[in-house]
Amino acid sequence: MTDQRFTQITNFWSDVFEKDGRQFSRVAIESTYPLSYQLSSSRANVKMLIKKARANINYSKTEVYDGLISELTVRQNEAENVTTEIALDYDAPFTVNFSEGIPARTFIVFDRMRLYDIFSPLKIVIDPGHGGDDKGGFGPVDLLEKNIALILAEQTKLYLDKYGAQTFLTRESDQKIPLRDRFNFALSNKADLFISLHTHYDKNPEVKGLFVGYNPAAASSEKLAWLIAVEVARKTKRDIREIRRDSHLTALKKIPGVIIEPVTISNYVEEGLLRNPHLYEKVALGIFNGIKGLFDG
Amino acid sequence: MVSMNFPSIPIKTHVVTEKDDIVELTRKYTEGIAFPGDIIAVAESVAAITQGRAILPEKIRPGLIAKLISRFPAKHGSLATPSAMQLAVREVGVLRILLGCAASIFGRLIGAKGYFYIVAGRELALIDDIAGTMWPYEKHIILGPKEPEKIVRSIFEVTGVDAVIADVNDIKCVDILAATSPESERIAKGALIDNPFGNDDQQTPIVVIKQHKF
Ligand SMILES: [Zn+2]
């Protein structure tokens, strides 16, 4: 075909990948031809003006919130070009590379080093609620809270470990552990944070949404609870039902601690959501973002 | 043998709702990307949503049989809630559902899977139960699309490009519900095997299979 061709932007996505044991965020712009663009970056924002391009997609924003990239925007301009914008939580070095093919892909790859700086000094106890003959709540179909709590905890640990945090689980299998032992474990390990994972249960099947309780004896607990609630809700798109102090957690003394119930297992919809493996990743990433918010800057 | 692996281009769309027209939506998003000789593949759940086939469970009153069968230990894929089972009953009738259950018990005895759907109706395998589809349809039960042949024919008339409606999942299973030609069905089956539709979060319900370069 001729050189007068137009590039059609077909897709626009973002993910986190690992290379040589390190994590990177990337944004991919997929197109019918290689892009001809001008790049500009100012404070925590990377803009690309793509010439001779069309985007059939003319949507406003895509939420990413991966701990570095917050939002992506694609805009069709009147002069036949397209602007893409990547909004970041903070400035980060990046590189641009290109891969030929159908579709052609342009990658903008961001360094996530700052997240290592935030997480590597932290010692975090992650506590999967219930276990053994203490099943916790249960769903209208067949899910049990104790099993869900363990998966949530493992997934959260996975995210924190990637960035060098020192993490401990209060249980790694289906066993019953007294509440007191869980708190003592955090105290004896001199943990910086205590994160307990549960699901809510209610006799009323209409009750749904996210709950976060916090240790009123530790100064930053309430802030952490709010940060985690907002970040998890943003990821899972569930409502926040309640955030309040939880007197059980005062056993943690000065350790900031939260109990998170990301969903209500007794609700049909939310039990259903627990069947989707992506939900666990979303909750874990929300918790990760919440902790980052507490220790960043 | 000719290679079946034609490249495919996932196309990002807005969040599709029942206000959208599936043919117009497909035309708009494939313009400048799909040309005669290519194949347009549309995800079945999105086609169904545009037809108003996403149903809120509150609007369904599960009957006794649906309640009982949804407790039935042999899990019928996604039909886990009484509401979804009630919709299944509505689609094919009580008799076929009961026959499906009998078949599934028999299937388990001989260690075979999928007997429920073969007997009760393959269209039931297209029902996505509550939370089977992502936001903003996670509260809905999504039935399979109605008259998929009509949709692909209309897409062909409007765009001049062959079209298929496909159900693809992450376990490398491609089901073509309708195609404008046997050839496009054959090619789409190969090209969609790695699920270029991605997950719902990626919002790419249309895929163009390129048989010709740009
Ligand atoms: Zn609990």
Coordinates of C-alpha atoms and ligand atoms in Angstrom, one line a residue:
Chain A
M1 CA 0.0 0.0 0.0
T2 CA 1.0 3.6 -0.2
D3 CA 2.8 5.8 2.3
Q4 CA -0.3 7.8 2.8
R5 CA -1.5 5.1 5.1
F6 CA -3.3 5.7 8.4
T7 CA -2.4 3.8 11.5
Q8 CA -5.4 2.4 13.3
I9 CA -5.0 2.1 17.0
T10 CA -6.6 -1.2 17.9
N11 CA -5.9 -1.8 21.5
F12 CA -4.2 -0.3 24.5
W13 CA -3.3 -2.3 27.6
S14 CA -1.0 -2.5 30.6
D15 CA 0.6 -5.2 32.7
V16 CA 3.5 -5.9 35.1
F17 CA 6.2 -8.3 34.0
E18 CA 9.4 -9.7 35.4
K19 CA 12.8 -9.5 33.8
D20 CA 16.0 -10.7 35.4
G21 CA 14.2 -11.0 38.7
R22 CA 12.9 -7.4 38.6
Q23 CA 9.5 -6.1 38.1
F24 CA 8.5 -3.6 35.4
S25 CA 5.2 -1.9 34.4
R26 CA 4.5 -1.6 30.8
V27 CA 1.9 0.0 28.5
A28 CA 1.4 -1.5 25.0
I29 CA -0.2 0.4 22.2
E30 CA -1.3 -2.0 19.4
S31 CA -1.8 -0.6 15.9
T32 CA -2.1 -1.7 12.3
Y33 CA 1.2 0.0 11.3
P34 CA 4.2 1.1 13.3
L35 CA 3.5 4.4 15.0
S36 CA 5.0 7.8 14.2
Y37 CA 4.9 9.7 17.4
Q38 CA 6.2 12.6 19.5
L39 CA 6.8 11.8 23.1
S40 CA 6.8 14.2 26.0
S41 CA 6.9 13.6 29.7
S42 CA 6.4 16.0 32.5
R43 CA 5.7 15.3 36.2
A44 CA 4.3 11.8 36.5
N45 CA 2.8 11.9 33.1
V46 CA 3.9 10.5 29.7
K47 CA 2.2 11.8 26.6
M48 CA 2.4 10.5 23.1
L49 CA 1.1 12.4 20.1
I50 CA 0.6 9.8 17.4
K51 CA 0.5 11.2 13.9
K52 CA -1.7 10.1 11.0
A53 CA -3.6 7.8 13.3
R54 CA -7.2 6.9 14.1
A55 CA -8.6 5.3 17.2
N56 CA -12.0 3.6 16.8
I57 CA -11.8 3.4 20.5
N58 CA -12.6 6.9 21.8
Y59 CA -13.1 6.1 25.4
S60 CA -12.0 8.3 28.2
K61 CA -10.0 6.4 30.8
T62 CA -8.8 3.0 31.6
E63 CA -7.9 2.4 35.3
V64 CA -4.7 0.5 35.9
Y65 CA -3.5 1.2 39.5
D66 CA -0.7 -1.3 39.5
G67 CA 1.3 0.6 42.1
L68 CA 2.9 2.9 39.5
I69 CA 0.6 3.5 36.5
S70 CA -2.7 4.9 37.6
E71 CA -4.6 5.6 34.3
L72 CA -4.4 5.4 30.6
T73 CA -6.2 7.7 28.2
V74 CA -6.7 7.6 24.4
R75 CA -8.1 10.6 22.6
Q76 CA -8.9 11.1 18.9
N77 CA -8.0 14.6 18.0
E78 CA -9.6 16.6 15.2
A79 CA -6.3 17.0 13.2
E80 CA -5.9 13.3 12.2
N81 CA -3.8 12.2 15.1
V82 CA -4.3 10.5 18.4
T83 CA -3.0 11.4 21.9
T84 CA -2.3 8.8 24.5
E85 CA -1.6 9.7 28.0
I86 CA -0.2 7.6 30.9
A87 CA -0.7 9.0 34.3
L88 CA 1.7 7.8 37.0
D89 CA 1.6 7.8 40.8
Y90 CA 5.2 9.2 40.8
D91 CA 8.0 9.9 38.3
A92 CA 9.8 6.8 37.0
P93 CA 12.4 6.2 34.3
F94 CA 11.1 4.5 31.2
T95 CA 12.1 3.2 27.8
V96 CA 10.2 2.8 24.6
N97 CA 10.5 -0.2 22.3
F98 CA 8.7 -1.7 19.4
S99 CA 7.8 -5.1 18.1
E100 CA 6.7 -5.7 14.5
G101 CA 3.8 -7.9 13.6
I102 CA 0.1 -7.9 13.2
P103 CA -0.8 -6.0 15.3
A104 CA 2.4 -3.9 15.7
R105 CA 3.1 -3.1 19.3
T106 CA 4.8 -0.1 20.9
F107 CA 5.8 -0.6 24.5
I108 CA 6.5 2.0 27.1
V109 CA 8.4 0.2 29.9
F110 CA 8.6 1.8 33.4
D111 CA 11.0 1.0 36.2
R112 CA 9.4 0.0 39.5
M113 CA 12.5 0.4 41.7
R114 CA 10.8 2.8 44.1
L115 CA 8.4 0.0 45.2
Y116 CA 11.4 -2.1 46.3
D117 CA 12.6 0.9 48.4
I118 CA 9.2 1.1 50.0
F119 CA 8.6 -2.6 50.7
S120 CA 12.0 -4.1 51.3
P121 CA 12.4 -2.7 54.9
L122 CA 9.0 -4.0 56.0
K123 CA 8.2 -7.0 58.1
I124 CA 4.6 -8.0 57.6
V125 CA 2.5 -10.7 59.2
I126 CA -0.3 -12.0 57.0
D127 CA -3.1 -13.8 58.8
P128 CA -5.5 -16.0 57.0
G129 CA -8.6 -16.1 59.2
H130 CA -10.1 -19.3 60.7
G131 CA -8.9 -22.8 59.7
G132 CA -9.4 -26.4 60.6
D133 CA -12.8 -27.1 62.3
D134 CA -13.3 -23.3 62.5
K135 CA -14.7 -22.9 59.0
G136 CA -15.8 -19.3 59.4
G137 CA -18.6 -18.1 57.1
F138 CA -19.9 -20.0 54.1
G139 CA -21.5 -19.1 50.7
P140 CA -25.0 -20.0 49.5
V141 CA -23.5 -22.4 47.0
D142 CA -20.4 -24.1 48.4
L143 CA -17.4 -21.8 49.3
L144 CA -15.9 -21.7 52.8
E145 CA -14.4 -18.6 54.4
K146 CA -11.3 -20.5 55.8
N147 CA -10.3 -21.6 52.3
I148 CA -10.9 -18.2 50.7
A149 CA -8.9 -16.5 53.5
L150 CA -5.9 -18.7 52.8
I151 CA -5.9 -18.0 49.1
L152 CA -6.2 -14.3 49.7
A153 CA -3.3 -14.4 52.2
E154 CA -1.1 -16.4 49.8
Q155 CA -1.9 -14.0 47.0
T156 CA -1.1 -11.0 49.1
K157 CA 2.2 -12.5 50.3
L158 CA 3.1 -13.1 46.6
Y159 CA 2.8 -9.4 45.8
L160 CA 4.7 -8.2 48.9
D161 CA 7.5 -10.8 48.4
K162 CA 8.1 -9.6 44.9
Y163 CA 9.3 -6.3 46.3
G164 CA 11.5 -7.6 49.0
A165 CA 9.1 -7.4 52.0
Q166 CA 9.7 -9.9 54.8
T167 CA 6.4 -11.7 55.1
F168 CA 5.1 -14.4 57.5
L169 CA 1.8 -16.3 57.3
T170 CA 0.2 -17.3 60.6
R171 CA -1.0 -20.5 59.0
E172 CA 0.0 -22.2 55.7
S173 CA -2.5 -25.0 55.8
D174 CA -6.0 -25.8 57.0
Q175 CA -5.3 -25.7 60.7
K176 CA -7.0 -24.1 63.7
I177 CA -4.9 -21.4 65.4
P178 CA -6.2 -19.4 68.5
L179 CA -6.5 -15.7 67.9
R180 CA -4.1 -15.0 70.8
D181 CA -1.3 -17.0 69.1
R182 CA -1.8 -15.0 65.8
F183 CA -1.3 -11.7 67.6
N184 CA 1.6 -13.0 69.7
F185 CA 3.3 -14.2 66.5
A186 CA 3.2 -10.7 65.2
L187 CA 4.5 -9.3 68.5
S188 CA 7.3 -11.7 68.9
N189 CA 8.4 -11.1 65.3
K190 CA 8.3 -7.4 65.9
A191 CA 6.1 -7.0 62.8
D192 CA 5.7 -3.6 61.2
L193 CA 2.2 -4.6 60.1
F194 CA -0.5 -7.2 60.7
I195 CA -2.9 -8.0 57.9
S196 CA -5.7 -10.4 58.6
L197 CA -7.8 -11.7 55.8
H198 CA -11.4 -12.9 56.1
T199 CA -14.7 -12.7 54.3
H200 CA -17.9 -11.3 55.8
Y201 CA -20.9 -13.5 56.6
D202 CA -24.4 -12.3 57.2
K203 CA -27.7 -14.2 57.6
N204 CA -29.3 -11.7 55.3
P205 CA -28.2 -12.6 51.8
E206 CA -28.7 -9.0 50.6
V207 CA -25.8 -7.8 52.7
K208 CA -22.7 -7.3 50.6
G209 CA -19.5 -5.3 50.2
L210 CA -16.2 -4.7 51.8
F211 CA -15.3 -4.2 55.5
V212 CA -12.0 -3.1 57.1
G213 CA -11.4 -3.1 60.9
Y214 CA -8.3 -1.6 62.5
N215 CA -6.3 -1.6 65.7
P216 CA -7.3 1.6 67.6
A217 CA -4.2 1.3 69.8
A218 CA -1.8 1.9 66.9
A219 CA -1.5 5.4 65.4
S220 CA -1.4 4.7 61.7
S221 CA -3.9 1.9 61.7
E222 CA -6.9 4.0 60.8
K223 CA -5.1 5.6 57.9
L224 CA -4.0 2.2 56.7
A225 CA -7.6 0.9 56.9
W226 CA -8.9 3.7 54.8
L227 CA -6.1 3.4 52.2
I228 CA -6.7 -0.4 51.9
A229 CA -10.4 0.0 51.7
V230 CA -10.3 2.5 49.0
E231 CA -7.6 0.7 47.0
V232 CA -9.3 -2.7 47.2
A233 CA -12.7 -1.3 46.4
R234 CA -11.3 0.5 43.4
K235 CA -9.8 -2.7 42.1
T236 CA -12.8 -5.0 42.8
K237 CA -15.5 -2.5 42.1
R238 CA -17.3 -3.6 45.3
D239 CA -19.0 -1.1 47.7
I240 CA -17.3 -0.2 51.0
R241 CA -19.8 -1.3 53.7
E242 CA -17.9 -0.2 56.8
I243 CA -14.5 0.9 58.2
R244 CA -14.3 0.8 62.0
R245 CA -12.1 0.1 65.0
D246 CA -11.9 -3.5 66.0
S247 CA -11.1 -3.9 69.7
H248 CA -9.7 -7.5 69.3
L249 CA -6.8 -6.0 67.4
T250 CA -5.7 -3.9 70.4
A251 CA -3.9 -7.2 71.4
L252 CA -1.4 -6.1 68.8
K253 CA -0.4 -3.1 71.0
K254 CA 1.4 -0.6 68.9
I255 CA 1.6 -2.7 65.7
P256 CA -0.7 -1.2 63.0
G257 CA -3.1 -3.9 62.2
V258 CA -6.2 -4.4 60.0
I259 CA -8.7 -7.1 59.3
I260 CA -10.0 -7.1 55.7
E261 CA -13.2 -8.7 54.5
P262 CA -13.0 -7.8 50.8
V263 CA -16.4 -9.4 50.0
T264 CA -19.4 -10.9 51.8
I265 CA -19.4 -14.6 51.2
S266 CA -23.1 -15.1 52.0
N267 CA -24.1 -12.9 49.1
Y268 CA -24.7 -14.8 45.8
V269 CA -22.9 -12.3 43.6
E270 CA -19.9 -12.0 45.9
E271 CA -19.6 -15.7 46.4
G272 CA -19.7 -16.0 42.7
L273 CA -16.9 -13.4 42.3
L274 CA -14.7 -15.6 44.6
R275 CA -14.8 -18.2 41.9
N276 CA -12.8 -15.9 39.6
P277 CA -9.1 -16.1 40.2
H278 CA -8.7 -12.5 39.0
L279 CA -10.5 -11.3 42.1
Y280 CA -7.8 -12.6 44.4
E281 CA -5.2 -10.7 42.4
K282 CA -7.2 -7.6 42.6
V283 CA -7.6 -7.8 46.4
A284 CA -3.9 -8.5 46.8
L285 CA -3.0 -5.6 44.6
G286 CA -5.4 -3.3 46.4
I287 CA -3.8 -4.2 49.8
F288 CA -0.4 -3.7 48.2
N289 CA -1.4 -0.2 47.0
G290 CA -2.8 0.6 50.4
I291 CA 0.4 -0.3 52.3
K292 CA 2.4 1.6 49.7
G293 CA 0.2 4.6 50.4
L294 CA 1.0 4.5 54.1
F295 CA 4.8 4.2 53.7
D296 CA 5.4 6.3 50.5
G297 CA 6.7 9.7 51.1
Chain B
M1 CA -1.6 -28.5 5.2
V2 CA -1.8 -24.7 5.2
S3 CA -1.0 -23.1 8.6
M4 CA -4.1 -22.4 10.6
N5 CA -2.4 -19.7 12.6
F6 CA -3.5 -16.5 11.1
P7 CA -2.7 -13.4 13.2
S8 CA -5.5 -12.0 15.1
I9 CA -6.1 -8.4 16.3
P10 CA -8.1 -7.9 19.5
I11 CA -10.0 -4.6 19.3
K12 CA -10.7 -2.6 22.4
T13 CA -14.2 -1.2 22.7
H14 CA -16.2 0.8 25.2
V15 CA -18.2 -1.1 27.9
V16 CA -20.9 -2.7 25.7
T17 CA -24.4 -2.6 27.1
E18 CA -27.9 -3.5 25.8
K19 CA -28.1 0.0 24.3
D20 CA -25.6 -1.0 21.7
D21 CA -26.4 -2.7 18.4
I22 CA -24.1 -5.6 17.8
V23 CA -23.9 -5.0 14.0
E24 CA -23.3 -1.3 14.2
L25 CA -20.8 -1.8 17.0
T26 CA -18.9 -4.3 15.0
R27 CA -18.9 -2.1 11.9
K28 CA -17.6 0.9 13.8
Y29 CA -14.8 -0.9 15.6
T30 CA -13.5 -2.9 12.6
E31 CA -13.5 0.0 10.2
G32 CA -10.1 0.4 8.7
I33 CA -9.0 -2.9 10.3
A34 CA -11.0 -5.7 8.7
F35 CA -11.3 -6.1 4.9
P36 CA -12.9 -8.7 2.6
G37 CA -11.0 -11.9 3.0
D38 CA -10.5 -11.4 6.7
I39 CA -12.8 -12.7 9.4
I40 CA -14.4 -10.8 12.2
A41 CA -15.0 -12.7 15.4
V42 CA -17.4 -11.5 18.0
A43 CA -17.6 -12.8 21.6
E44 CA -20.9 -14.6 22.3
S45 CA -21.5 -13.0 25.7
V46 CA -21.2 -9.5 24.3
A47 CA -23.6 -10.3 21.5
A48 CA -26.0 -11.6 24.1
I49 CA -25.7 -8.5 26.3
T50 CA -26.7 -6.3 23.3
Q51 CA -29.8 -8.4 22.9
G52 CA -30.8 -7.8 26.5
R53 CA -30.0 -11.4 27.4
A54 CA -28.2 -10.3 30.6
I55 CA -30.7 -10.9 33.4
L56 CA -30.7 -9.8 37.0
P57 CA -31.3 -12.8 39.3
E58 CA -33.8 -10.6 41.4
K59 CA -36.1 -10.8 38.4
I60 CA -36.3 -14.6 38.4
R61 CA -38.2 -16.7 40.9
P62 CA -36.5 -20.1 41.0
G63 CA -39.0 -22.9 41.1
L64 CA -38.7 -25.9 43.4
I65 CA -37.1 -28.0 40.7
A66 CA -34.4 -25.4 39.9
K67 CA -33.7 -25.1 43.6
L68 CA -33.3 -28.8 44.0
I69 CA -31.2 -29.3 40.9
S70 CA -28.9 -26.5 41.6
R71 CA -28.0 -28.4 44.9
F72 CA -27.3 -31.5 42.8
P73 CA -23.8 -32.6 43.6
A74 CA -22.6 -33.1 40.0
K75 CA -21.7 -29.6 39.1
H76 CA -23.1 -28.4 35.8
G77 CA -20.4 -26.0 35.0
S78 CA -21.6 -22.5 35.6
L79 CA -25.2 -23.3 36.6
A80 CA -24.5 -23.1 40.4
T81 CA -27.2 -20.8 41.6
P82 CA -31.0 -21.6 41.6
S83 CA -31.6 -18.5 39.5
A84 CA -29.3 -19.7 36.7
M85 CA -30.9 -23.1 36.8
Q86 CA -34.4 -21.5 36.6
L87 CA -33.3 -19.7 33.4
A88 CA -31.9 -23.0 32.1
V89 CA -35.3 -24.6 32.8
R90 CA -37.0 -21.7 31.0
E91 CA -34.7 -22.2 28.0
V92 CA -35.1 -26.0 27.5
G93 CA -37.9 -27.2 29.8
V94 CA -38.0 -29.3 32.9
L95 CA -37.9 -32.6 31.2
R96 CA -34.6 -32.0 29.4
I97 CA -33.0 -30.7 32.5
L98 CA -34.0 -33.8 34.4
L99 CA -32.8 -36.0 31.6
G100 CA -29.5 -34.1 31.6
C101 CA -29.1 -34.8 35.3
A102 CA -29.8 -38.5 34.7
A103 CA -27.2 -38.4 31.9
S104 CA -24.7 -36.7 34.2
I105 CA -25.1 -39.3 36.9
F106 CA -24.5 -42.0 34.3
G107 CA -21.6 -40.1 32.9
R108 CA -19.9 -39.9 36.3
L109 CA -20.3 -43.7 36.7
I110 CA -18.3 -44.2 33.6
G111 CA -16.0 -41.3 34.3
A112 CA -17.1 -39.1 31.5
K113 CA -17.8 -35.4 31.7
G114 CA -20.2 -33.0 29.9
Y115 CA -23.1 -35.5 29.6
F116 CA -25.4 -32.9 31.2
Y117 CA -25.0 -30.4 28.4
I118 CA -25.1 -33.0 25.6
V119 CA -28.5 -34.2 26.8
A120 CA -30.1 -31.1 28.3
G121 CA -28.9 -28.8 25.5
R122 CA -25.6 -27.4 24.5
E123 CA -27.0 -23.9 24.5
L124 CA -27.1 -24.2 28.3
A125 CA -23.3 -24.3 28.4
L126 CA -23.4 -20.7 27.2
I127 CA -25.2 -19.5 30.3
D128 CA -22.8 -17.5 32.4
D129 CA -24.0 -17.6 36.0
I130 CA -23.8 -14.7 38.5
A131 CA -20.2 -13.2 38.5
G132 CA -19.3 -15.2 35.4
T133 CA -18.9 -11.9 33.6
M134 CA -17.1 -8.9 34.9
W135 CA -18.2 -5.5 35.9
P136 CA -20.8 -4.0 35.1
Y137 CA -22.4 -7.4 34.4
E138 CA -21.2 -9.3 37.4
K139 CA -24.7 -9.2 39.0
H140 CA -26.3 -10.7 35.9
I141 CA -26.8 -14.1 34.6
I142 CA -26.0 -14.0 30.8
L143 CA -27.7 -16.3 28.5
G144 CA -26.3 -17.3 25.1
P145 CA -27.1 -15.0 22.1
K146 CA -30.3 -15.5 20.2
E147 CA -30.2 -16.2 16.4
P148 CA -26.4 -15.9 16.0
E149 CA -26.7 -16.8 12.3
K150 CA -28.7 -13.7 11.8
I151 CA -26.0 -11.6 13.5
V152 CA -23.2 -12.9 11.4
R153 CA -25.2 -12.5 8.2
S154 CA -26.0 -8.9 9.0
I155 CA -22.3 -8.1 9.8
F156 CA -21.3 -9.6 6.5
E157 CA -23.9 -7.5 4.7
V158 CA -22.8 -4.3 6.4
T159 CA -19.0 -4.8 6.3
G160 CA -18.4 -7.2 3.4
V161 CA -16.3 -9.3 5.8
D162 CA -16.9 -12.8 6.9
A163 CA -18.0 -13.1 10.6
V164 CA -18.3 -15.7 13.3
I165 CA -19.7 -15.6 16.8
A166 CA -17.4 -17.5 19.2
D167 CA -17.3 -18.8 22.7
V168 CA -13.7 -19.1 23.8
N169 CA -12.4 -19.9 27.2
D170 CA -9.0 -20.1 28.8
I171 CA -8.8 -23.9 28.6
K172 CA -8.2 -23.8 24.8
C173 CA -11.8 -24.5 23.9
V174 CA -13.3 -22.7 20.9
D175 CA -16.9 -23.1 20.1
I176 CA -18.2 -21.4 17.0
L177 CA -21.9 -20.6 17.4
A178 CA -22.4 -19.2 13.9
A179 CA -20.3 -18.5 10.8
T180 CA -20.9 -16.9 7.4
S181 CA -19.0 -19.8 5.8
P182 CA -17.6 -23.2 6.8
E183 CA -14.2 -22.0 5.8
S184 CA -14.3 -19.0 8.2
E185 CA -15.5 -21.4 10.9
R186 CA -12.5 -23.7 10.3
I187 CA -10.0 -20.8 10.3
A188 CA -11.5 -19.1 13.4
K189 CA -11.3 -22.3 15.4
G190 CA -7.6 -22.4 14.9
A191 CA -6.9 -18.6 15.2
L192 CA -8.9 -18.2 18.4
I193 CA -7.4 -21.1 20.3
D194 CA -5.2 -18.8 22.5
N195 CA -8.2 -16.7 23.4
P196 CA -7.3 -13.3 21.9
F197 CA -10.6 -12.0 23.5
G198 CA -8.6 -12.1 26.7
N199 CA -10.5 -11.8 30.0
D200 CA -13.4 -9.4 30.5
D201 CA -11.2 -6.8 32.1
Q202 CA -9.3 -6.4 28.8
Q203 CA -12.5 -5.4 27.1
T204 CA -11.7 -6.7 23.6
P205 CA -14.9 -8.5 22.6
I206 CA -14.1 -8.2 18.8
V207 CA -11.2 -9.9 17.2
V208 CA -10.2 -9.5 13.5
I209 CA -8.4 -12.5 12.1
K210 CA -6.1 -11.2 9.3
Q211 CA -5.8 -13.4 6.3
H212 CA -4.3 -10.6 4.3
K213 CA -1.7 -8.0 5.1
F214 CA -2.7 -4.4 5.4
Ligands
ZN1 ZN -13.8 -14.4 59.6

